[in-house]
Short mmCIF file of N, CA and C in Angstrom, two decimals:
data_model
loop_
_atom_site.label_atom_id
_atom_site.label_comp_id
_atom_site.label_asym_id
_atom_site.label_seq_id
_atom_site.Cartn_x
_atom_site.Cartn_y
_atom_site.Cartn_z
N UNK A 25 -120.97 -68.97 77.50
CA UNK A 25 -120.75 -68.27 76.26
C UNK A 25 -122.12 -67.88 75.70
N UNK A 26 -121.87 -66.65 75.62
CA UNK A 26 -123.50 -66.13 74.69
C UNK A 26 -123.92 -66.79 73.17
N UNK A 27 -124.83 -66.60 72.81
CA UNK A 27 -125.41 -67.30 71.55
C UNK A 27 -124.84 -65.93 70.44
N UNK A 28 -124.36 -66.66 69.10
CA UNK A 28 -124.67 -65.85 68.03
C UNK A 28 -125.79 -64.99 67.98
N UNK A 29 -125.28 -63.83 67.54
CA UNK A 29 -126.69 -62.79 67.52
C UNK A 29 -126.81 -63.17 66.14
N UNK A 30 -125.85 -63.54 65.12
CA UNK A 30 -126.39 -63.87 63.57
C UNK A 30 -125.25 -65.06 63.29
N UNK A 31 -126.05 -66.25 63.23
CA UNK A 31 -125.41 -67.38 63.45
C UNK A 31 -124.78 -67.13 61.85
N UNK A 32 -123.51 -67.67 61.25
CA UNK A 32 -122.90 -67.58 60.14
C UNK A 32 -122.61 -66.50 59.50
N UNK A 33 -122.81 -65.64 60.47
CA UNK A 33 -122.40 -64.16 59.67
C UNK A 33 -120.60 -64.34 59.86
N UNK A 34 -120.24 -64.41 60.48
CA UNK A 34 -118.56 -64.25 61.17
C UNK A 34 -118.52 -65.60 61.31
N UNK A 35 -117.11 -65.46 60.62
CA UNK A 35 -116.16 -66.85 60.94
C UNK A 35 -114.95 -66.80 61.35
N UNK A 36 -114.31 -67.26 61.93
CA UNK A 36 -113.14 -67.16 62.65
C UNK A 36 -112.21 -68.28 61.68
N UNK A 37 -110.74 -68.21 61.18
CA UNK A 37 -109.92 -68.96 60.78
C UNK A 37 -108.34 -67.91 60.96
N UNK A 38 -107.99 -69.67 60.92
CA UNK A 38 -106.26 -69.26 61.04
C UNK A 38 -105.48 -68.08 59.96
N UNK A 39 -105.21 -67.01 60.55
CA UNK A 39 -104.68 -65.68 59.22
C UNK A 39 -104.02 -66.43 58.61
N UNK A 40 -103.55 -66.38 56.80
CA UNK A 40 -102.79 -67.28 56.40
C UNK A 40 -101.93 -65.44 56.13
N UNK A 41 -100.63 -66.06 55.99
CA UNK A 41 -99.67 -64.78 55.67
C UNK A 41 -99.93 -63.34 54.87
N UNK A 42 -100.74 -63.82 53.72
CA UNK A 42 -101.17 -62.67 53.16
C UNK A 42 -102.04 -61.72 53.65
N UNK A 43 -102.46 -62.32 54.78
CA UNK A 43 -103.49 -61.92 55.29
C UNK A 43 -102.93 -60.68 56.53
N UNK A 44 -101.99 -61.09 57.08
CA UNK A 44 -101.72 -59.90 58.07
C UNK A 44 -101.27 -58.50 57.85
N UNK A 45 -100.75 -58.03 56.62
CA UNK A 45 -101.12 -56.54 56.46
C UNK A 45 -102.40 -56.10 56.25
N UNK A 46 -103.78 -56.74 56.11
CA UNK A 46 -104.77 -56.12 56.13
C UNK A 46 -105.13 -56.11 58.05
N UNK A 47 -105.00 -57.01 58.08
CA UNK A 47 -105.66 -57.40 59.70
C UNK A 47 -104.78 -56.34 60.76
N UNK A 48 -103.47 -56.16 60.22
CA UNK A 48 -102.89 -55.06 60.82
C UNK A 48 -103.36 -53.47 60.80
N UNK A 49 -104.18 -53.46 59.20
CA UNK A 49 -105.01 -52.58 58.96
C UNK A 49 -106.38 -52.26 60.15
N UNK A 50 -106.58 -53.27 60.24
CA UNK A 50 -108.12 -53.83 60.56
C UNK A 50 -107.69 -53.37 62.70
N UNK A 51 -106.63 -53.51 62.89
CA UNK A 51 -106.38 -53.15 64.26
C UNK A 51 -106.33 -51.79 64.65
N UNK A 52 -105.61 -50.90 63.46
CA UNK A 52 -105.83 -49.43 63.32
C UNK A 52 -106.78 -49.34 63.43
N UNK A 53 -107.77 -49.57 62.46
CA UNK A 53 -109.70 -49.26 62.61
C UNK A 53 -109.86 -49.11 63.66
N UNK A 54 -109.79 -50.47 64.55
CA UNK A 54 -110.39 -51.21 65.89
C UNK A 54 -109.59 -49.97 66.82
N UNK A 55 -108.89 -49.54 66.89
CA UNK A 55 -108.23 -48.36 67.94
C UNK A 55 -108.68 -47.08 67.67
N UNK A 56 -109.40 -46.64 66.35
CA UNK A 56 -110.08 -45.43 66.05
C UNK A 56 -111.33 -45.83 66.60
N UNK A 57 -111.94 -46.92 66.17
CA UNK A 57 -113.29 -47.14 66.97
C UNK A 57 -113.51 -47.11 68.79
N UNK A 58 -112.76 -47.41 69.01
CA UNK A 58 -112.88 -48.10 70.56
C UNK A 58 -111.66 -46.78 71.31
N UNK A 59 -110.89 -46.71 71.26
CA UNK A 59 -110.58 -45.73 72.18
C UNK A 59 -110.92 -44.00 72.02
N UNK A 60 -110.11 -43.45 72.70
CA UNK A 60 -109.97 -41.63 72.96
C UNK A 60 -109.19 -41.26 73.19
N UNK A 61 -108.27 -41.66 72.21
CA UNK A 61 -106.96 -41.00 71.83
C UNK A 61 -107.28 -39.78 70.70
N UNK A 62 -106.02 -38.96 70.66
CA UNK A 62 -105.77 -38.26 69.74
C UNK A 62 -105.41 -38.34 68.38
N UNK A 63 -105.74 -37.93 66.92
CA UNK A 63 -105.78 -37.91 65.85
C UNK A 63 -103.95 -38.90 65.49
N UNK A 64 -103.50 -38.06 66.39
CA UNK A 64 -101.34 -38.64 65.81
C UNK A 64 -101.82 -39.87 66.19
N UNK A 65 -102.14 -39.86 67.26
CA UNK A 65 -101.95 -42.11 67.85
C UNK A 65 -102.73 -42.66 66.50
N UNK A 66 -103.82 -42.23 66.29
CA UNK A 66 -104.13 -43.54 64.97
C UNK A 66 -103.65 -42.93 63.85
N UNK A 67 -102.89 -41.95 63.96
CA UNK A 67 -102.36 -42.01 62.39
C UNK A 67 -100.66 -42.47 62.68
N UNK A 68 -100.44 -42.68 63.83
CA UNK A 68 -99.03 -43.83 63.97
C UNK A 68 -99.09 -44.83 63.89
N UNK A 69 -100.63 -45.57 64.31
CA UNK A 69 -100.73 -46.89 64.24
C UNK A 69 -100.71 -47.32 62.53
N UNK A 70 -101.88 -46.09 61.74
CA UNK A 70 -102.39 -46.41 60.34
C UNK A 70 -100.72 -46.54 59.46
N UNK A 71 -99.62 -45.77 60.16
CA UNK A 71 -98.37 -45.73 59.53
C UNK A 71 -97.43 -47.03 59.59
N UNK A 72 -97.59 -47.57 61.20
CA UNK A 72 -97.24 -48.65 61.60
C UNK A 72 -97.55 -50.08 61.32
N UNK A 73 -99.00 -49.71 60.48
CA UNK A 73 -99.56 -51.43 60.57
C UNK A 73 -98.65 -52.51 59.46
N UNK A 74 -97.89 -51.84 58.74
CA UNK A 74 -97.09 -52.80 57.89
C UNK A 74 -95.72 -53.39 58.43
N UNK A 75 -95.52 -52.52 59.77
CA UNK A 75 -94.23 -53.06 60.14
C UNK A 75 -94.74 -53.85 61.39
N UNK A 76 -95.79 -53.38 61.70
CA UNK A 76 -96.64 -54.78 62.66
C UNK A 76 -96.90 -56.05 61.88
N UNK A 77 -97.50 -55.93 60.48
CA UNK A 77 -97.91 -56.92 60.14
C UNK A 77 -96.57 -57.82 59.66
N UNK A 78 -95.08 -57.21 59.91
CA UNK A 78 -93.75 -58.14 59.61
C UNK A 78 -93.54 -59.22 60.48
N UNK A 79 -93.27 -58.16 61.65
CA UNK A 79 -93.36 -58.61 63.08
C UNK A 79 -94.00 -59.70 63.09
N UNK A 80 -95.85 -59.92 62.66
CA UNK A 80 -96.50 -61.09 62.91
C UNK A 80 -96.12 -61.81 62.13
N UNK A 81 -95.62 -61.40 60.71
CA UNK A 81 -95.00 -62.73 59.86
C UNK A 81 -94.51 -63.53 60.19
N UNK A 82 -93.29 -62.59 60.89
CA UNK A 82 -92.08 -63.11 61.84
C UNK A 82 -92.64 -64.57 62.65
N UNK A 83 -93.72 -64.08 63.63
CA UNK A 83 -93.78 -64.90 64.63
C UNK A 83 -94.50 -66.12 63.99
N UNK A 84 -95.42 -65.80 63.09
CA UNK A 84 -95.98 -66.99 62.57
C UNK A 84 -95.23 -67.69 61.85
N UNK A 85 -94.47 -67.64 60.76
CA UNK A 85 -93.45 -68.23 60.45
C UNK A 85 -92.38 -69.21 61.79
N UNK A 86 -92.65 -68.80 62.75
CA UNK A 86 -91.93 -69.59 63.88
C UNK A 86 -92.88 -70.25 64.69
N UNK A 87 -94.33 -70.11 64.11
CA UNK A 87 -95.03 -71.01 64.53
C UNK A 87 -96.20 -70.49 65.85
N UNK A 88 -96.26 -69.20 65.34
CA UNK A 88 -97.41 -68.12 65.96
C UNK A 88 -98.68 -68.25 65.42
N UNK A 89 -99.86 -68.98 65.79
CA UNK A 89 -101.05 -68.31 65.31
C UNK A 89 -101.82 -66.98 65.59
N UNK A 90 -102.35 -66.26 64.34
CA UNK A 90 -103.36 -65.19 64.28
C UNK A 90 -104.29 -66.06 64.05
N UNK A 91 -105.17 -65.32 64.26
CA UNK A 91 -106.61 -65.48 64.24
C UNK A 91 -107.09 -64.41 63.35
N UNK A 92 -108.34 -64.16 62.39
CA UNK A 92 -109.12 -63.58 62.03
C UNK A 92 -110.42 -63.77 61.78
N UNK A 93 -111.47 -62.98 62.24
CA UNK A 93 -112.99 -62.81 61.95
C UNK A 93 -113.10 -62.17 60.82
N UNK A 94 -113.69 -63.25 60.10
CA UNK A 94 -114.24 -62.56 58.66
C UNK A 94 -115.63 -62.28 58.57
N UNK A 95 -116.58 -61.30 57.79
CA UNK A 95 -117.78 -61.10 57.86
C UNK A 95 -118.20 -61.53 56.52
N UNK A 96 -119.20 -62.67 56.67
CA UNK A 96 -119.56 -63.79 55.45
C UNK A 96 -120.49 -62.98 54.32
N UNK A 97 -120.91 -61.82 55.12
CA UNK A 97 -122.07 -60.90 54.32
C UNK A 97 -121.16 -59.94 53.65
N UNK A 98 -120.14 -59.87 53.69
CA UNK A 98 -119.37 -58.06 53.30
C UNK A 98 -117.98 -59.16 52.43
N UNK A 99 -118.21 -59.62 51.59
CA UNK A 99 -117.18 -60.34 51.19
C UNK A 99 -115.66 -61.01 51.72
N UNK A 100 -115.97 -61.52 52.93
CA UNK A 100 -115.03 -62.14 53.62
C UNK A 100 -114.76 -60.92 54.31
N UNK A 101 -114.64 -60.44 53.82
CA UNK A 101 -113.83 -58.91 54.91
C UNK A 101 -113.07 -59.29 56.63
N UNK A 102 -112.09 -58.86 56.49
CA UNK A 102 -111.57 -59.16 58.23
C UNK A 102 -112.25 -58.13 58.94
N UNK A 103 -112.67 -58.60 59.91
CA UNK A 103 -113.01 -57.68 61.25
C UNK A 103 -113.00 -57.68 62.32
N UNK A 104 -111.70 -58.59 62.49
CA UNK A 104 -111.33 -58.95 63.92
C UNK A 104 -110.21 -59.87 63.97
N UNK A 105 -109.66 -59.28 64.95
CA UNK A 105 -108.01 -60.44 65.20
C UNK A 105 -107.76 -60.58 66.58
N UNK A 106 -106.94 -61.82 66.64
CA UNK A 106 -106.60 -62.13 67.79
C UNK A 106 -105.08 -63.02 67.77
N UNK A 107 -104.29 -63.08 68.82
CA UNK A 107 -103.56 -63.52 68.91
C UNK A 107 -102.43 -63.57 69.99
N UNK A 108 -102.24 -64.88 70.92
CA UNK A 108 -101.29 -65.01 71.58
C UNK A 108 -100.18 -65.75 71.88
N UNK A 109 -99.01 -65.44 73.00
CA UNK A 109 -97.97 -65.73 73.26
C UNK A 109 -97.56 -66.38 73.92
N UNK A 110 -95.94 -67.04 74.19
CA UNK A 110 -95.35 -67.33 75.36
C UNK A 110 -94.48 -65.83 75.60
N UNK A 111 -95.38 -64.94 77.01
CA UNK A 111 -94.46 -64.04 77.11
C UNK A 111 -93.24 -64.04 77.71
N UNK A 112 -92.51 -62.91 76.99
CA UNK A 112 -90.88 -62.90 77.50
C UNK A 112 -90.60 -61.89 78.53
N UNK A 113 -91.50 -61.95 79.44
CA UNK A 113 -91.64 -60.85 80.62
C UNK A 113 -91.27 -61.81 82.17
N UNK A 114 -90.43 -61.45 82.00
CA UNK A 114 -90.11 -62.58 83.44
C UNK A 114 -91.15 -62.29 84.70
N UNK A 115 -91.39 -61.31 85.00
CA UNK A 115 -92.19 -61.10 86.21
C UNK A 115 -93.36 -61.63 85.24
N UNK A 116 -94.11 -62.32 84.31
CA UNK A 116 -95.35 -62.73 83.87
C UNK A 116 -95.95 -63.61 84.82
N UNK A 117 -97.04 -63.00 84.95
CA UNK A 117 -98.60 -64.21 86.51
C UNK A 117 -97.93 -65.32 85.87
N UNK A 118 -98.06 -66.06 84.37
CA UNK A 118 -98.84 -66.77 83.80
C UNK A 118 -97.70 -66.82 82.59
N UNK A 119 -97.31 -67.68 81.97
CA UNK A 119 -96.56 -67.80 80.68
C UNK A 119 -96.84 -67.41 79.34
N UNK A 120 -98.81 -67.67 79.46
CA UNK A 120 -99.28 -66.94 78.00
C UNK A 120 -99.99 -66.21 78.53
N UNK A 121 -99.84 -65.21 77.03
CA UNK A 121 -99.92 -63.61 77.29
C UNK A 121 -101.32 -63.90 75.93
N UNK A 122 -102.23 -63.18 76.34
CA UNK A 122 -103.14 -62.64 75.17
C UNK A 122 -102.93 -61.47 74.88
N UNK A 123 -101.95 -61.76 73.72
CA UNK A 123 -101.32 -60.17 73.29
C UNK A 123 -102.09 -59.04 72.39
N UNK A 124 -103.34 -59.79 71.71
CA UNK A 124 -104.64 -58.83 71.10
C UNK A 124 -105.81 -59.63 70.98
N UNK A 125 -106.74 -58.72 71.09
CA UNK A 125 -108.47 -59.15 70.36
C UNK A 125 -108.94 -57.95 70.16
N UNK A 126 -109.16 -57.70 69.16
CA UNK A 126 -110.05 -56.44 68.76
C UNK A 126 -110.78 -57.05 67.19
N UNK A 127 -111.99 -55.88 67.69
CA UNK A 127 -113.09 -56.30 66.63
C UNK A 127 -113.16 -55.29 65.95
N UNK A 128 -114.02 -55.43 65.24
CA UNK A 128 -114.55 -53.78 64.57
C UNK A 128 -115.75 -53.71 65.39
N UNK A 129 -116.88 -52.48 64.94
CA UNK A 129 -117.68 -52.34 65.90
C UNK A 129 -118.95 -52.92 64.77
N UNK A 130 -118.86 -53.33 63.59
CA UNK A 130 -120.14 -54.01 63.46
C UNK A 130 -119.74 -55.54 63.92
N UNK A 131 -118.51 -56.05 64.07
CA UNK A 131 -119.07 -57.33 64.86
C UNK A 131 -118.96 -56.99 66.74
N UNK A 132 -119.14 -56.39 67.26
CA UNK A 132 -118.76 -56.13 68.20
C UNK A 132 -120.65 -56.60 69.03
N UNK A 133 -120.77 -57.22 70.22
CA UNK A 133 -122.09 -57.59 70.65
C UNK A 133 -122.91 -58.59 69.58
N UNK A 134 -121.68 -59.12 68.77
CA UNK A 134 -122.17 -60.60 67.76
C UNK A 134 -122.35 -61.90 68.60
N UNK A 135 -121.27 -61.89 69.63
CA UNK A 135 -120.80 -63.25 70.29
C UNK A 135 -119.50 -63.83 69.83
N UNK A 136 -119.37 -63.44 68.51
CA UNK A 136 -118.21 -63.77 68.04
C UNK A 136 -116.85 -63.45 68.71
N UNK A 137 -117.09 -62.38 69.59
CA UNK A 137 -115.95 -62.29 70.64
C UNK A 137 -115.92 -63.27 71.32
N UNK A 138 -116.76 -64.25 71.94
CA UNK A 138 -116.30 -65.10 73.00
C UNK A 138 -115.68 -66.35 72.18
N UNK A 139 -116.20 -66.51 71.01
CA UNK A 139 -115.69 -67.17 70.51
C UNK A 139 -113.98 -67.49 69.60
N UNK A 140 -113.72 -66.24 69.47
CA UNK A 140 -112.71 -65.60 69.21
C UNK A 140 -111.49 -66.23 70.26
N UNK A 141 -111.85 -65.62 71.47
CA UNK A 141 -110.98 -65.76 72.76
C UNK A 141 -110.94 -67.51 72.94
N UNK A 142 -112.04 -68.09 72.46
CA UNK A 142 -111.93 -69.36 73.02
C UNK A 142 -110.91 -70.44 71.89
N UNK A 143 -111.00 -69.54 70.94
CA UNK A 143 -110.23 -70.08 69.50
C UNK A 143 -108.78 -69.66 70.10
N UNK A 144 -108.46 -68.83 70.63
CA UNK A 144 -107.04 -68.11 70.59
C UNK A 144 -105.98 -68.50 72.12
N UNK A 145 -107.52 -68.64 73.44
CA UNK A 145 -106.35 -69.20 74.63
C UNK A 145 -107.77 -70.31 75.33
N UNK A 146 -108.51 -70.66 74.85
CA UNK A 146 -109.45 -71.66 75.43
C UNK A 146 -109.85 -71.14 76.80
N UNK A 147 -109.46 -71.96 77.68
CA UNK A 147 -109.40 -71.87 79.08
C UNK A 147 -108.30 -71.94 80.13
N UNK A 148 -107.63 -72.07 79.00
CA UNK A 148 -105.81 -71.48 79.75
C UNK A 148 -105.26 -70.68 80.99
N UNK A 149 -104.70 -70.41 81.90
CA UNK A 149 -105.00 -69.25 82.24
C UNK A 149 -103.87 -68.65 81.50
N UNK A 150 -103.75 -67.23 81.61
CA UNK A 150 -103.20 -66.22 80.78
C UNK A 150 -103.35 -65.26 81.27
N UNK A 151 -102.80 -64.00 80.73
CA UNK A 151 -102.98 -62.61 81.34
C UNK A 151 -102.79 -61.73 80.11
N UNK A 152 -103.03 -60.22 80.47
CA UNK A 152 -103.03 -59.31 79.27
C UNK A 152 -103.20 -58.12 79.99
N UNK A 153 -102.79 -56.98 79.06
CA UNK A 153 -103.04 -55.81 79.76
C UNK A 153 -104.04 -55.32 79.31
N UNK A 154 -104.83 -54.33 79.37
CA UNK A 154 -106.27 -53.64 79.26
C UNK A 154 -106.33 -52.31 79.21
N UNK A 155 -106.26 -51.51 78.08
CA UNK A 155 -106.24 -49.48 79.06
C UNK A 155 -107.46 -49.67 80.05
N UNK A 156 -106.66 -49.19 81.26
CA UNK A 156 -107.74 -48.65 81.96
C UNK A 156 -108.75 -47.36 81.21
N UNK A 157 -109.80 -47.61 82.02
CA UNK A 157 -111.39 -46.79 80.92
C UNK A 157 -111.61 -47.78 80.06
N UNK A 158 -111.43 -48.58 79.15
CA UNK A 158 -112.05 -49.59 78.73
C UNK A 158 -112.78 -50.36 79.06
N UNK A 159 -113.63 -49.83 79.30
CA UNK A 159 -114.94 -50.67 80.14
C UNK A 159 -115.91 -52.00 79.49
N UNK A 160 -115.81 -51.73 78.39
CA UNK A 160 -116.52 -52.71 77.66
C UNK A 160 -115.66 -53.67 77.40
N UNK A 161 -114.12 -53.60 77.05
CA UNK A 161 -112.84 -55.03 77.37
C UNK A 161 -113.23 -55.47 79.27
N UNK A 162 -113.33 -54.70 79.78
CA UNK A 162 -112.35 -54.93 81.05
C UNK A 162 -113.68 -55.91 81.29
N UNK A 163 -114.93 -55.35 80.97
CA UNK A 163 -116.54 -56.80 81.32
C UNK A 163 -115.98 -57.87 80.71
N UNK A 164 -115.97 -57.46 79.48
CA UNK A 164 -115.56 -59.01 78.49
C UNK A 164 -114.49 -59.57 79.04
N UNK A 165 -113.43 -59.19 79.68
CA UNK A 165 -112.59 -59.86 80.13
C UNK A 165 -112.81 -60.41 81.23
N UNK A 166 -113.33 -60.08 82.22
CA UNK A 166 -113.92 -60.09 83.67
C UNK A 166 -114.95 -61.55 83.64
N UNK A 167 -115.81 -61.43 82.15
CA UNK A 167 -116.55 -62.43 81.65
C UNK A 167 -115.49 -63.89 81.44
N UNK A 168 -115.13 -63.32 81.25
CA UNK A 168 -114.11 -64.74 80.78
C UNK A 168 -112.87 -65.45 82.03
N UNK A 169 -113.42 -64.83 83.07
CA UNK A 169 -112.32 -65.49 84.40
C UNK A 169 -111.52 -64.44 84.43
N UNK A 170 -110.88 -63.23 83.92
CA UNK A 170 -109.75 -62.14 84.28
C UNK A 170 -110.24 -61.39 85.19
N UNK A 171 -109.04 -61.06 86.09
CA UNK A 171 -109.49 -60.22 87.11
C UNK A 171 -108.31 -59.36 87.16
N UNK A 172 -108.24 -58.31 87.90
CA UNK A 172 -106.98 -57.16 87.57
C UNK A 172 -106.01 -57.84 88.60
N UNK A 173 -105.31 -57.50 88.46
CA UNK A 173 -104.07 -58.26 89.65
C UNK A 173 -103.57 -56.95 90.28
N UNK A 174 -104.03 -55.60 90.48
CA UNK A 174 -103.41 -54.87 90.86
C UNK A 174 -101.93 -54.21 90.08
N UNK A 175 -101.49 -54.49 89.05
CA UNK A 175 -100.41 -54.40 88.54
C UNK A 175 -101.01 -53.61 87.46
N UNK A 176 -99.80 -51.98 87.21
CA UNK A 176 -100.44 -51.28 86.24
C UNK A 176 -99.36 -50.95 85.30
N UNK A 177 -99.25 -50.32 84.34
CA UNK A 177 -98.06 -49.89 83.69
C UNK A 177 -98.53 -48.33 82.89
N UNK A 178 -97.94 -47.13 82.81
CA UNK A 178 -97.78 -46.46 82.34
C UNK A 178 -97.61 -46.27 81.18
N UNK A 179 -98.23 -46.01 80.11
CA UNK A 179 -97.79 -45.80 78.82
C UNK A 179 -96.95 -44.50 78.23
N UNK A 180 -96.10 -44.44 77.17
CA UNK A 180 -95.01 -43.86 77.21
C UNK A 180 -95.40 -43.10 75.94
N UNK A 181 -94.90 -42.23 75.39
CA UNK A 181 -94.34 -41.40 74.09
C UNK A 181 -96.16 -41.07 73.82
N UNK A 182 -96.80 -41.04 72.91
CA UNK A 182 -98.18 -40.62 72.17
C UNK A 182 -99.12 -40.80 73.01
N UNK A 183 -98.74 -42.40 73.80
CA UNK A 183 -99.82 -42.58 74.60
C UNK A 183 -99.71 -41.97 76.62
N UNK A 184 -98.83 -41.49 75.99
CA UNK A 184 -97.99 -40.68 77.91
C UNK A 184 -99.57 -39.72 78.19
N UNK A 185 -99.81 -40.30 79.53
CA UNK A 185 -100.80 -40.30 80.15
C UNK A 185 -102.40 -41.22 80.16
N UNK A 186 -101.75 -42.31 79.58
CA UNK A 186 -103.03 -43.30 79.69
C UNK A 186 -101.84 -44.49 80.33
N UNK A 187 -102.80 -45.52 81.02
CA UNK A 187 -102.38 -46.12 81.27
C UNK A 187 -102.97 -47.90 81.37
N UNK A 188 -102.08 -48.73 81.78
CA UNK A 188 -102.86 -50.15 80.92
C UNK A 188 -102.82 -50.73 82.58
N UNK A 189 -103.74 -51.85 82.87
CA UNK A 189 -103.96 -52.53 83.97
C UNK A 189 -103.96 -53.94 83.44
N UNK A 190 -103.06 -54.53 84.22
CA UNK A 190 -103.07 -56.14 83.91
C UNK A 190 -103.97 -56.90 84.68
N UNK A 191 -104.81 -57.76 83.71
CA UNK A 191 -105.90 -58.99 84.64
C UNK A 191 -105.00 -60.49 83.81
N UNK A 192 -105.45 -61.18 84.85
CA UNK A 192 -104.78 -62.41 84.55
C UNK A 192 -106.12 -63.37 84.95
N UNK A 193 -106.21 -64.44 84.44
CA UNK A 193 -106.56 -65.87 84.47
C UNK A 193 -106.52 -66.95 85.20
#
C-alpha cells in the first residue's frame, strides 16, 4: 500500500444515512470526472442519484455498509465512496462483489484509494466489473490482486456501446 501523499487530509468512515443522497451526488461528479461519456449519461445519473441513494438506504438498513472519504481541509466534504456485496449473480467467480469506489479527482493519487478498498473488502477475494478504457481503475485494480477473467458484458440503453470487463480476486 502506498503512503499518504497528505497524511490527515481524507478520512474514511461508515456513511451514516443522511449521508447517502449526497455521496450519491458525489458518484455523479466521479462519472463526469473519470469517464467519456456523453452529456445525457451524467445528466441521468445527476437525475438518478436520489433513487440510488434509496436503494442504498435500503441495503444499509439490512445491514449494508457504505463507505465515505471525507476531505478534512474542505469542511468534511465527501469525496469518495465505496461499497460492497453478497452478489445475486449466480454465475459470480466469488460471492462478494465490489459494487463501487470512486473518488473525486482531488483525492484521486492521495493513497486514500488503497485505503478505501482495504476498509470496504480487505483481502477477500471478490470481483467487480471495470469499463473497459479505464485504465487508471483497471492498474488500481490489477494493484490490488484483480485480474480480468476474460468475462465481458455489454452495456445497454445510454451506455450501448461501451462495455464493462470483469477482474476478480
Amino acid at each position: 500500500m502506498k503512503p499518504l501523499r497528505e497524511p490527515g487530509r481524507f478520512r474514511i468512515k461508515q456513511a451514516a444515512l443522511e449521508e447517502l443522497p449526497l455521496a450519491a451526488r458525489v458518484k455523479a461528479a466521479a462519472w463526469r470526472e473519470s469517464y467519456p461519456f456523453e452529456d445525457g449519461v451524467f445528466q441521468a445519473q445527476d437525475e438518478l442519484a436520489d433513487q440510488a441513494a434509496l436503494g442504498w438506504e435500503q441495503a444499509a438498513r439490512r445491514g449494508g455498509y457504505f463507505w465515505v472519504v471525507v476531505d478534512t481541509q474542505q469542511d468534511g466534504d465527501i469525496v469518495g465512496l465505496a461499497h460492497a456485496q453478497v452478489s445475486d449473480d449466480p454465475a459470480a467467480p466469488t460471492p462478494l462483489e465490489l459494487s463501487m469506489i470512486y473518488l473525486l479527482d482531488r483525492a484521486k493519487g492521495s493513497g486514500i484509494a488503497d485505503r478505501l478498498m482495504e476498509m470496504t473488502i480487505g483481502d477477500a477475494p471478490a470481483f467487480l466489473w471495470v469499463l473497459e478504457g479505464n485504465d487508471r481503475a483497471i492498474a488500481f485494480y490489477e494493484r490490488h490482486g484483480f485480474r480480468a477473467d476474460g468475462t465481458t458484458q455489454e452495456l445497454t440503453g445510454r451506455l450501448a456501446g461501451h462495455r464493462e470487463r470483469r477482474m476478480v480476486r
